[in-house]
Short mmCIF file of C-alpha atoms in Angstrom, two decimals:
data_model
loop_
_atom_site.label_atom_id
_atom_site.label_comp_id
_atom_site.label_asym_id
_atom_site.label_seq_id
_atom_site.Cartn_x
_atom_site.Cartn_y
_atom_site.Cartn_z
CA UNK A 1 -6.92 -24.10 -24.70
CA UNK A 2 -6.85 -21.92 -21.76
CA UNK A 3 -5.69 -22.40 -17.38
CA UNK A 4 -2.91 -22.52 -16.14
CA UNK A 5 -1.49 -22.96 -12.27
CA UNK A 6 0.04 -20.16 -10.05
CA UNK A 7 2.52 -21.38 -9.12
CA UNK A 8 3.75 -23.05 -12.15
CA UNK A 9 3.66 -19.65 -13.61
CA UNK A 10 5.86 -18.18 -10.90
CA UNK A 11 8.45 -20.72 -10.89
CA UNK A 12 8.89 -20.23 -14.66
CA UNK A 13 8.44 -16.36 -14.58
CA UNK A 14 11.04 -16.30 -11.78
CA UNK A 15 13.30 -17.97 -14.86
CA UNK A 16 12.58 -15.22 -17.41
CA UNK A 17 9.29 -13.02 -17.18
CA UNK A 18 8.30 -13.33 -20.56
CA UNK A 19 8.34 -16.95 -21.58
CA UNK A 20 5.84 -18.38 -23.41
CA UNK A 21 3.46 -20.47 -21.01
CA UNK A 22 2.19 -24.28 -22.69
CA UNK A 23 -1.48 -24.24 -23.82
CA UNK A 24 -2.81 -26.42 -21.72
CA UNK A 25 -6.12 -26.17 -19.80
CA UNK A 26 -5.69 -26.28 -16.19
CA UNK A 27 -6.37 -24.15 -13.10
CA UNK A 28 -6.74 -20.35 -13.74
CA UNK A 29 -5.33 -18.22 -11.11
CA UNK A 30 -5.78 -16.83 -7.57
CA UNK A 31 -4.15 -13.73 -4.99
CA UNK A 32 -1.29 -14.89 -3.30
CA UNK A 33 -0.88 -13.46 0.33
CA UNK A 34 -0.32 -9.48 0.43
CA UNK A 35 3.56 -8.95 1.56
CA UNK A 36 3.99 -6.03 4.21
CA UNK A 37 5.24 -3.35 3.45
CA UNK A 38 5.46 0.53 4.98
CA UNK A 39 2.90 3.49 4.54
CA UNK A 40 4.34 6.41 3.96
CA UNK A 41 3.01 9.97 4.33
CA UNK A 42 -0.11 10.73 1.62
CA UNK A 43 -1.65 13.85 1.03
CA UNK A 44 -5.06 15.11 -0.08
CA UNK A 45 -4.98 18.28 -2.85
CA UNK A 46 -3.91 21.26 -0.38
CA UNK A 47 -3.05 19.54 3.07
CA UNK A 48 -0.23 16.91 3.72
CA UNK A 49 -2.27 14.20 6.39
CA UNK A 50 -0.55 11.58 8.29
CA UNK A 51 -2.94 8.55 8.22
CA UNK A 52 -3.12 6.31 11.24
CA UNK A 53 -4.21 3.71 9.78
CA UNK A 54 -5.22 2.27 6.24
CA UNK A 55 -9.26 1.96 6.90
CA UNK A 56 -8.17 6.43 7.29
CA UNK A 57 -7.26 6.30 3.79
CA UNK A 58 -10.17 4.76 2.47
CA UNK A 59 -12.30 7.41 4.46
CA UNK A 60 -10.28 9.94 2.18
CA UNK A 61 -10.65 8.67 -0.84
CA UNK A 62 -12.25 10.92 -3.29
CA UNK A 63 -12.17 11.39 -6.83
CA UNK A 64 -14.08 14.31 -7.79
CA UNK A 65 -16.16 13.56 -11.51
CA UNK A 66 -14.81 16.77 -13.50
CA UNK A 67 -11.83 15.93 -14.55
CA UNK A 68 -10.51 19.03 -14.60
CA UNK A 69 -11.08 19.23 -10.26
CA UNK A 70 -10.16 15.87 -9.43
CA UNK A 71 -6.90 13.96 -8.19
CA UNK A 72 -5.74 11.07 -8.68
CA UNK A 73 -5.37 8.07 -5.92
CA UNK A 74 -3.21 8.96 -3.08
CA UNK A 75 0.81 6.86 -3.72
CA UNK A 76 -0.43 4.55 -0.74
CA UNK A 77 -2.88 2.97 -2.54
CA UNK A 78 -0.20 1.03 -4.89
CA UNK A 79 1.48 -0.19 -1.69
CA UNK A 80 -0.61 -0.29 1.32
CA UNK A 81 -0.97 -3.94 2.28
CA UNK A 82 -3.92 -3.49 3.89
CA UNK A 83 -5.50 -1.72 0.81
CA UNK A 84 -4.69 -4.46 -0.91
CA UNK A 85 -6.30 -6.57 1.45
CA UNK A 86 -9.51 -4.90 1.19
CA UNK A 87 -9.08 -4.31 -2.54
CA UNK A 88 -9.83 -8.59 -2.72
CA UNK A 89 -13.15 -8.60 -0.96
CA UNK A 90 -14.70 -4.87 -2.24
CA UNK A 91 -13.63 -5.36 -5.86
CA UNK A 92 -12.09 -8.77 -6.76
CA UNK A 93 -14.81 -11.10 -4.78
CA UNK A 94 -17.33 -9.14 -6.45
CA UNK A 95 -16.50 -8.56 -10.01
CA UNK A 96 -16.76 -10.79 -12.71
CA UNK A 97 -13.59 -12.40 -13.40
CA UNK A 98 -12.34 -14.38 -16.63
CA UNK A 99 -11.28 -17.88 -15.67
CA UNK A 100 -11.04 -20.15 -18.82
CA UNK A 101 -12.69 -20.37 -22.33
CA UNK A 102 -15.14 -21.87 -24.23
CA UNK A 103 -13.28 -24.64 -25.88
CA UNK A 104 -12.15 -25.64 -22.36
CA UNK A 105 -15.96 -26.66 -21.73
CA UNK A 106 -17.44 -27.10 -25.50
CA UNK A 107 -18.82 -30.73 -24.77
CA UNK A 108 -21.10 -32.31 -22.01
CA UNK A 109 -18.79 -33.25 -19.40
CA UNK A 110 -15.96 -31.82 -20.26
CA UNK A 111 -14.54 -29.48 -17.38
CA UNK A 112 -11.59 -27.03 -15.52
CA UNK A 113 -10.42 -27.06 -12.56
CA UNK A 114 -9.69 -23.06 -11.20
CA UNK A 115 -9.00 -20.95 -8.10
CA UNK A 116 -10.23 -17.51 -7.44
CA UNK A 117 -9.00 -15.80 -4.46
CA UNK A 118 -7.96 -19.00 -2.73
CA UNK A 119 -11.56 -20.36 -3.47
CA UNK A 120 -11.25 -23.89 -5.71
CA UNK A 121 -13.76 -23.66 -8.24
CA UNK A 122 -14.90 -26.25 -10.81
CA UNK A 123 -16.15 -25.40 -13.70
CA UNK A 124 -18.75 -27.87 -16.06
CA UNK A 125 -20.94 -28.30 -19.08
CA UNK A 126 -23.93 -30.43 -18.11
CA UNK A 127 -25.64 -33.19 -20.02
CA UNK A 128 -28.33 -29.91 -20.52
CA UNK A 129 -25.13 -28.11 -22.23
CA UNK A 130 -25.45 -25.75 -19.07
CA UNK A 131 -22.13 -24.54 -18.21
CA UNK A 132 -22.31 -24.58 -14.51
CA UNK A 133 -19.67 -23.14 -11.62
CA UNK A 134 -18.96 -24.68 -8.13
CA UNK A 135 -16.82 -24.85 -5.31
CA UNK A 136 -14.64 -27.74 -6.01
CA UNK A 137 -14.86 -28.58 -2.26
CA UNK A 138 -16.40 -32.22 -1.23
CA UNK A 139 -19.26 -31.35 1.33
CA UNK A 140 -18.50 -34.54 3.50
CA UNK A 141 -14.85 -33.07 4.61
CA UNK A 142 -13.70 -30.66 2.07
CA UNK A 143 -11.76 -32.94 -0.05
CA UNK A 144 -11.55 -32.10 -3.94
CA UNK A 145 -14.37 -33.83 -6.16
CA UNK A 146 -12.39 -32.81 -9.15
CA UNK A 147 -8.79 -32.28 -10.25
CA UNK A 148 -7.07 -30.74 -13.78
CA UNK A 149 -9.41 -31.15 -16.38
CA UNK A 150 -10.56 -33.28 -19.23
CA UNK A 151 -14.17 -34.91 -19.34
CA UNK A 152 -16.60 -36.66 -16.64
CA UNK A 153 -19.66 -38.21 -16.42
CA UNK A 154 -19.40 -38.22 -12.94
CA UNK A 155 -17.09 -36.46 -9.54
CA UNK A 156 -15.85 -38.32 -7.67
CA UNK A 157 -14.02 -37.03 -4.33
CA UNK A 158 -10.31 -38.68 -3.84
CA UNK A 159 -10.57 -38.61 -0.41
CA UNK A 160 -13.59 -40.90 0.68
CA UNK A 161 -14.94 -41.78 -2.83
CA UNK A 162 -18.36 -39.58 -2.69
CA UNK A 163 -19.79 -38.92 -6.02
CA UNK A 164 -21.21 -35.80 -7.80
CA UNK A 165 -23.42 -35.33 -10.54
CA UNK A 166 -22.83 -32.99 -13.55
CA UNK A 167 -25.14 -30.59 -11.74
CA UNK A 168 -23.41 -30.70 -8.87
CA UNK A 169 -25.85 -32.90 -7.14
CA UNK A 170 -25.03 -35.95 -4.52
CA UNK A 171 -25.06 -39.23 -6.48
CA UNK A 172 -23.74 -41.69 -4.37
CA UNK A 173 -22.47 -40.74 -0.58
CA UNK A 174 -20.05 -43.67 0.83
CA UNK A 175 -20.37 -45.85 3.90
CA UNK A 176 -23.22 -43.28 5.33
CA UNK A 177 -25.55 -45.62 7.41
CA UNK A 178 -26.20 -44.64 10.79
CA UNK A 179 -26.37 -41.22 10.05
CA UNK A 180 -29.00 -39.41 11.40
CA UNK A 181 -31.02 -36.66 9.88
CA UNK A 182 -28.74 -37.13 6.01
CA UNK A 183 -30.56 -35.13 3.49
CA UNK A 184 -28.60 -35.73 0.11
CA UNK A 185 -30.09 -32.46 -1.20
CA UNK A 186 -27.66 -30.68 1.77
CA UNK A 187 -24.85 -32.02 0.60
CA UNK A 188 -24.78 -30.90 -3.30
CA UNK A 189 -21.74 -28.92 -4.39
CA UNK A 190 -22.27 -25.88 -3.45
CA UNK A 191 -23.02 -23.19 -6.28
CA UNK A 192 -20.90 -20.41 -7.96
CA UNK A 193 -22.00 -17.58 -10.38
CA UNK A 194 -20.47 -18.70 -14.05
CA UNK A 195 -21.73 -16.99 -17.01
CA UNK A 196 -19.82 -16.95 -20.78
CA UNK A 197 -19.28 -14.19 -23.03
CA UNK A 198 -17.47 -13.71 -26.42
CA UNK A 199 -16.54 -17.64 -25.56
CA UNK A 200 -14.75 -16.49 -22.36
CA UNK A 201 -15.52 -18.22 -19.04
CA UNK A 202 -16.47 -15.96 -15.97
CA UNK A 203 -17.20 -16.39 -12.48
CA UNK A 204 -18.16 -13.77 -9.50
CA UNK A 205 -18.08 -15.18 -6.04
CA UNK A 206 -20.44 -12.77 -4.92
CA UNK A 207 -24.30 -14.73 -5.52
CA UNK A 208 -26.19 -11.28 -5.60
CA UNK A 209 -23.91 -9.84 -8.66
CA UNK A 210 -25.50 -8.19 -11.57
CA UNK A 211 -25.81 -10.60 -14.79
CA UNK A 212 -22.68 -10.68 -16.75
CA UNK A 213 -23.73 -9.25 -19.77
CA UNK A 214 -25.48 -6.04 -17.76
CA UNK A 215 -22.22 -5.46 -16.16
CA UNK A 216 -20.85 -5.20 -19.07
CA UNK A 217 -23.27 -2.51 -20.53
CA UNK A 218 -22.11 -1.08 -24.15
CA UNK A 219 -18.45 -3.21 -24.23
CA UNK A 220 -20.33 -6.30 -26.32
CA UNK A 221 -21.77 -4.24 -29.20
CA UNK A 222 -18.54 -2.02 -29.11
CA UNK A 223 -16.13 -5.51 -29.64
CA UNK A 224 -18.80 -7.70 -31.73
CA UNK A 225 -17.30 -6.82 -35.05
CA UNK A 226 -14.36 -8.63 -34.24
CA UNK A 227 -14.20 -12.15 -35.10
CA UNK A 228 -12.57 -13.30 -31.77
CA UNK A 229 -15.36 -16.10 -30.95
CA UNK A 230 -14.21 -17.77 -34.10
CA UNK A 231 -10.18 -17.44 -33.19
CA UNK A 232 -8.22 -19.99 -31.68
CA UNK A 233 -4.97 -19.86 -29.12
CA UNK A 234 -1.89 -19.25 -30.65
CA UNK A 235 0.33 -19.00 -28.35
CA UNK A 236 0.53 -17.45 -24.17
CA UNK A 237 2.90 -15.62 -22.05
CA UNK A 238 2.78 -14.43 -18.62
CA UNK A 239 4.89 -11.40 -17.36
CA UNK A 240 6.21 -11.08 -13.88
CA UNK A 241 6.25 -7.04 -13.13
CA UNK A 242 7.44 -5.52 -9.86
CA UNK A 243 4.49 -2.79 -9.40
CA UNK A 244 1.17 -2.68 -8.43
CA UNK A 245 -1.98 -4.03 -10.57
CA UNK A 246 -3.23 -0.40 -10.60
CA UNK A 247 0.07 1.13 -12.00
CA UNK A 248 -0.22 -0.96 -14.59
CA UNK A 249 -3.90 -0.57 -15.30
CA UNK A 250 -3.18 3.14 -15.11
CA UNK A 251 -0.54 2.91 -18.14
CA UNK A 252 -3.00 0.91 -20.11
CA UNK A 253 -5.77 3.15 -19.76
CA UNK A 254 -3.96 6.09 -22.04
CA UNK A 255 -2.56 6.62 -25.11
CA UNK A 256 -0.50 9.77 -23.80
CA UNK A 257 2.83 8.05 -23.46
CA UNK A 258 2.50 6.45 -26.89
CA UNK A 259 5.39 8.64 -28.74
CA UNK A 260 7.68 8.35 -25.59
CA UNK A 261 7.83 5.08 -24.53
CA UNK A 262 6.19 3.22 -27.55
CA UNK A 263 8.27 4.43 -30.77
CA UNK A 264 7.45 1.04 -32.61
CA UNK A 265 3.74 1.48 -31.62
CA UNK A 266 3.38 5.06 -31.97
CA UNK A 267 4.34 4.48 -35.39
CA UNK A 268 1.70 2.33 -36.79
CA UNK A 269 -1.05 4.43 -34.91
CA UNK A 270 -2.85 7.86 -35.29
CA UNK A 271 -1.36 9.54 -32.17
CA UNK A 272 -3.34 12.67 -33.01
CA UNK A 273 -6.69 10.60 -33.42
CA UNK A 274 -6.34 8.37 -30.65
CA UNK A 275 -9.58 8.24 -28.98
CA UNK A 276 -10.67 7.23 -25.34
CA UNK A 277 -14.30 6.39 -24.31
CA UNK A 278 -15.28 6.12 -20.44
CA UNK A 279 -18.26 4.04 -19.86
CA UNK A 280 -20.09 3.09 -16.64
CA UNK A 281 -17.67 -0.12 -16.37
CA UNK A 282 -14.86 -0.39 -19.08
CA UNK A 283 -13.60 2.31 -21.69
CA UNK A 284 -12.50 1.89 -25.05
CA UNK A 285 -9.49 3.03 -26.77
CA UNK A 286 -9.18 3.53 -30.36
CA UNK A 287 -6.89 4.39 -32.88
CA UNK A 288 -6.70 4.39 -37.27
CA UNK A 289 -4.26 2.75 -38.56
CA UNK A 290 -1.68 4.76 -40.22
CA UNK A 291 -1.09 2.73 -42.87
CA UNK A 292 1.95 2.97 -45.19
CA UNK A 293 3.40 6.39 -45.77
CA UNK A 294 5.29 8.53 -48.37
CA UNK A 295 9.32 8.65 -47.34
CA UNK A 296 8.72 4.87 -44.96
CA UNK A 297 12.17 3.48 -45.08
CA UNK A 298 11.39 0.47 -43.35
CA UNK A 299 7.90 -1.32 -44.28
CA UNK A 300 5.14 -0.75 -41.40
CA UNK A 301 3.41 -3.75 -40.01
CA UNK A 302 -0.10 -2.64 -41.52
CA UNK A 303 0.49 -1.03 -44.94
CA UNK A 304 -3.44 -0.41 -45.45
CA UNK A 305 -5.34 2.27 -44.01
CA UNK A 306 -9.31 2.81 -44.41
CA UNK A 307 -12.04 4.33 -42.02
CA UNK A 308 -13.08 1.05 -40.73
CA UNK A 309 -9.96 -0.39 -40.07
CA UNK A 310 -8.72 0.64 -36.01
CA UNK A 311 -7.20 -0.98 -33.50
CA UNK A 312 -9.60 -0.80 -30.09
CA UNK A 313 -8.39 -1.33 -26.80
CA UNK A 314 -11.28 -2.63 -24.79
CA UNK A 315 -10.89 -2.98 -20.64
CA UNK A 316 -13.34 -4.22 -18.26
CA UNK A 317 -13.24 -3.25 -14.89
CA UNK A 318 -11.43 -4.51 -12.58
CA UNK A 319 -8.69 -6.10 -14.41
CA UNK A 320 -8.45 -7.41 -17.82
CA UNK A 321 -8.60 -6.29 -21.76
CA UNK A 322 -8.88 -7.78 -24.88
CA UNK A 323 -7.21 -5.68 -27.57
CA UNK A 324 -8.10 -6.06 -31.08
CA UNK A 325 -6.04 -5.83 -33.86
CA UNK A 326 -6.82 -5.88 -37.48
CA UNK A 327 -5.35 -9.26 -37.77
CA UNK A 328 -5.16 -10.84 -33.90
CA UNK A 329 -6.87 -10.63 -30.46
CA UNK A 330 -4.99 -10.54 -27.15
CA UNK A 331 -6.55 -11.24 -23.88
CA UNK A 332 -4.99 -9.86 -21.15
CA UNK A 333 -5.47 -11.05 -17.28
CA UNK A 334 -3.59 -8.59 -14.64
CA UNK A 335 -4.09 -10.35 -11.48
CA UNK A 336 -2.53 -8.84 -8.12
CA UNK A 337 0.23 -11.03 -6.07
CA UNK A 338 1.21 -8.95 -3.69
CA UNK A 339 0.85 -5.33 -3.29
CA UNK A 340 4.01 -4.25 -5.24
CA UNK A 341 3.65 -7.92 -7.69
CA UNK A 342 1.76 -8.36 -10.44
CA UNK A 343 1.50 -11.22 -13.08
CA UNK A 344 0.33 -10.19 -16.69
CA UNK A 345 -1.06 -13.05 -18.53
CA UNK A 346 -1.55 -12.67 -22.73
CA UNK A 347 -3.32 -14.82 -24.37
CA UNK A 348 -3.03 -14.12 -28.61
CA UNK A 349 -5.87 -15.79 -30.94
CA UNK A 350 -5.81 -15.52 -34.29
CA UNK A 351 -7.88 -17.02 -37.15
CA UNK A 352 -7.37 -20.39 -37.39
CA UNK A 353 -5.54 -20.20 -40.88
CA UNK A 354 -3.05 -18.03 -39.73
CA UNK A 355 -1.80 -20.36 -36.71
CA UNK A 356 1.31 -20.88 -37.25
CA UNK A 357 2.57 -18.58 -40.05
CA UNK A 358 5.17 -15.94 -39.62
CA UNK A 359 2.61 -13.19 -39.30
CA UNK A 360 1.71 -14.72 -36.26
CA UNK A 361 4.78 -14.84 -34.95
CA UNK A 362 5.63 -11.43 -35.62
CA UNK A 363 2.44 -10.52 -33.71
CA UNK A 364 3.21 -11.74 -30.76
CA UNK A 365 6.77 -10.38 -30.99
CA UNK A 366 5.54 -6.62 -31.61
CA UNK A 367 3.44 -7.34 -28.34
CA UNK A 368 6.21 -8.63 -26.29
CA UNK A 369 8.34 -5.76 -27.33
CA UNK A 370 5.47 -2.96 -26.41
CA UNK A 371 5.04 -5.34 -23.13
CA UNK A 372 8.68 -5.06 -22.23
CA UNK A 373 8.42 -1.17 -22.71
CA UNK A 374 5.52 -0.87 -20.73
CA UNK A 375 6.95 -3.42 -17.88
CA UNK A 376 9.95 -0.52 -17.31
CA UNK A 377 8.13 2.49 -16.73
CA UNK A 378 5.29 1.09 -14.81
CA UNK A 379 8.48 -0.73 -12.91
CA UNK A 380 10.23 3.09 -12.68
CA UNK A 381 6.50 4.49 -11.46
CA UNK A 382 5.96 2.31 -8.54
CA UNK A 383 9.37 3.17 -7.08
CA UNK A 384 8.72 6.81 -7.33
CA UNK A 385 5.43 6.29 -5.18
CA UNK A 386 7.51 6.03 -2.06
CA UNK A 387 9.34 9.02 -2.79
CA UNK A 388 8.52 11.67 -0.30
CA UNK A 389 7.84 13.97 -2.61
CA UNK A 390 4.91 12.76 -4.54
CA UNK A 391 1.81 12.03 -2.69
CA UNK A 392 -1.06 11.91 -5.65
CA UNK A 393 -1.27 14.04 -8.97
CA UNK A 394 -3.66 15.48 -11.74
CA UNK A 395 -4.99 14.52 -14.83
CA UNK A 396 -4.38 15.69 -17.87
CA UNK A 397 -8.43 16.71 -19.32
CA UNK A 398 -7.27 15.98 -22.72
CA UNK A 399 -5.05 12.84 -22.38
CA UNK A 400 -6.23 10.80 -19.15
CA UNK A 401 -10.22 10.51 -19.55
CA UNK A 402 -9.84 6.34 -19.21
CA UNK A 403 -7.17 6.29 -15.88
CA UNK A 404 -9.79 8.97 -14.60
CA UNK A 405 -12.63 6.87 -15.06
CA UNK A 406 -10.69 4.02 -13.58
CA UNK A 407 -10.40 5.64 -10.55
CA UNK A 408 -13.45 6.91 -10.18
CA UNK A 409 -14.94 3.02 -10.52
CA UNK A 410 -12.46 2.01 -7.98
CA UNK A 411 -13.15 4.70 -5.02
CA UNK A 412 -16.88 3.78 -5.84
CA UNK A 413 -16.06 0.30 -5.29
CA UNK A 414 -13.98 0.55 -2.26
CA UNK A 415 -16.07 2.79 -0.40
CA UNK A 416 -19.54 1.01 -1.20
#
């Protein structure tokens, strides 16, 4: 089972980053308050500019679409606190964001409790077995209809007792006569987008948004030959990481520091076939496996290697991937606490026979060990942003297709 609290997950991860968090369904996540912090000087490709203020930056930002021109975000962007600021309402209000799982709401009545962006949501499976989203917010005086999770056949607000209907409806409104003008149809919880996929939960705050599945365009044919519906949680860790949600979406989104910072991982994959895909909204990565080889002193985690047997790294914009290994699934969740704070959340499902065995546990430890490795240069990178030397860079045409595309997405985004 899926959901956890914020700050429950910051009081542990302030104990030790990577401990494992307890599978229990409860609230998902939402952006703390963006710290202040200092812009320094950024620069566009051939002139140093001193920007006044952060909306300037924005009315910079340009990431040309040939690769082989373009630049990548100017070093304020990981740091600006007002970028961050506007990086909630242009990307995070309006994206589709993962927020629980299926088995979380598999029954009629049974429901989570979330926030997104400081908006409670509620999340329910109808007596229609329509999953439905709202804002957990009592429309009498804003108390909370719902708390935690577990099963209902009715809401029912702790502050002044006013009941809800699985739809979201007003059942029964308390100690209302006299009121002039009450409509019961005004007062229904009010609506939230909520659409599943792949048996992951998703809201968008924004009402207008495209469909879920259309946003996702070619992603669900791409992943559909994994058997991740039919997986179940093994086990979940968050990681606490001193950079910036983009830094560490920018590692993710190549394979190009795979021999240098990833020895263990490098190993089991086809560095020289490692493939990236941009699409209009995520990109895939792909790799063979390698497989066991002549000379191996020590045994490689996947000894087999055929055509059809890869390990795909899928990641949806804005912020979260599943990764798909022969044998496991990891959901990942980067979610933004402050402009230079960022909790990583890891999720690992594997068939349901192998709960439990020692190749799951060794799955989850080659993960925490490539997490650990990735945590210390994407910890290294956002330190260098402030140096005065380094104001924004290139990609490499070969090597950084996906962090391209990323930032291509993301200027679209912020400037729309």
């Amino acid at each position: 089972m899926m959901g956890w609290r914020i700050k429950d997950a910051l009081k542990e991860d302030s104990q030790k980053s990577s401990e494992s968090q307890r599978n229990e369904p409860n609230s998902r996540w939402h952006l703390a308050r963006l710290a202040d912090n200092r812009r320094p000087t950024t620069q566009d490709p051939t002139t140093a500019l001193q920007y006044p203020d952060p909306m300037s930056l924005l009315d910079s930002l340009h990431i040309d679409a040939d690769i082989a021109r373009a630049w990548t975000l100017p070093a304020p962007f990981y740091f600006d606190p007002a970028i961050a600021a506007q990086e909630r309402d242009r990307i995070f209000s309006r994206t589709w964001q993962v927020v629980g799982h299926h088995d979380q709401v598999a029954q009629s009545g049974d429901y989570f409790t979330a926030q997104l962006l400081g908006e409670p949501l509620l999340i329910v499976r109808g007596s229609d077995n329509r999953l439905r989203g709202f804002s957990n917010v009592c429309r009498h005086r804003a108390g909370p209809p719902a708390e935690g999770c577990g099963s209902r056949k009715l809401f029912r607000c702790v502050y002044h007792g006013w009941t809800y209907n699985l739809d979201g409806s007003l059942n029964h409104a308390t100690e209302i006569e006299g009121i002039e003008g009450f409509n019961p149809e005004d007062f229904a919880l009010a609506p939230v987008r909520c659409e599943e996929w792949f048996n992951l939960v998703f809201v968008n705050l924004e009402p207008n948004a495209r469909p879920l599945l259309e946003s996702l365009g070619d992603l669900p044919p791409q992943a559909k030959r994994f058997a991740f519906p039919s997986m179940k949680l093994f086990e979940r860790r968050t990681y606490d990481m001193k950079c910036n949600w983009k830094t560490y979406i920018d590692n993710y989104l190549e394979g190009y520091h795979l021999p240098t910072v990833h020895p263990g991982l490098n190993r089991e994959l086809d560095f020289n076939a490692y493939t990236v895909e941009p699409y209009a909204r995520h990109v895939r990565q792909w790799s063979p496996i390698r497989g066991a080889q002549p000379g191996d002193t020590t045994p490689r985690r996947y000894k087999e290697a055929r055509d059809v047997l890869t390990t795909d790294y899928f990641w949806a914009f804005p912020n979260w991937m599943l990764n798909c290994y022969p044998d496991n699934v990891s959901l990942n969740i980067i979610l933004p606490v402050e402009p230079e704070r960022t909790l990583a959340i890891f999720e690992f499902y594997l068939p349901e026979k192998d709960l439990g065995t020692a190749a799951a546990k060794q799955s989850v430890r080659f993960s925490d060990e490539v997490q650990h490795e990735d945590i210390a240069i994407c910890e290294a990178v956002q330190k260098n942003l402030h140096s005065r030397s380094y104001q924004r860079g290139r990609f490499s045409v070969k090597q950084e297709k996906g962090v391209h595309a990323f930032h291509r997405m993301y200027a679209q985004a912020m400037i729309a």
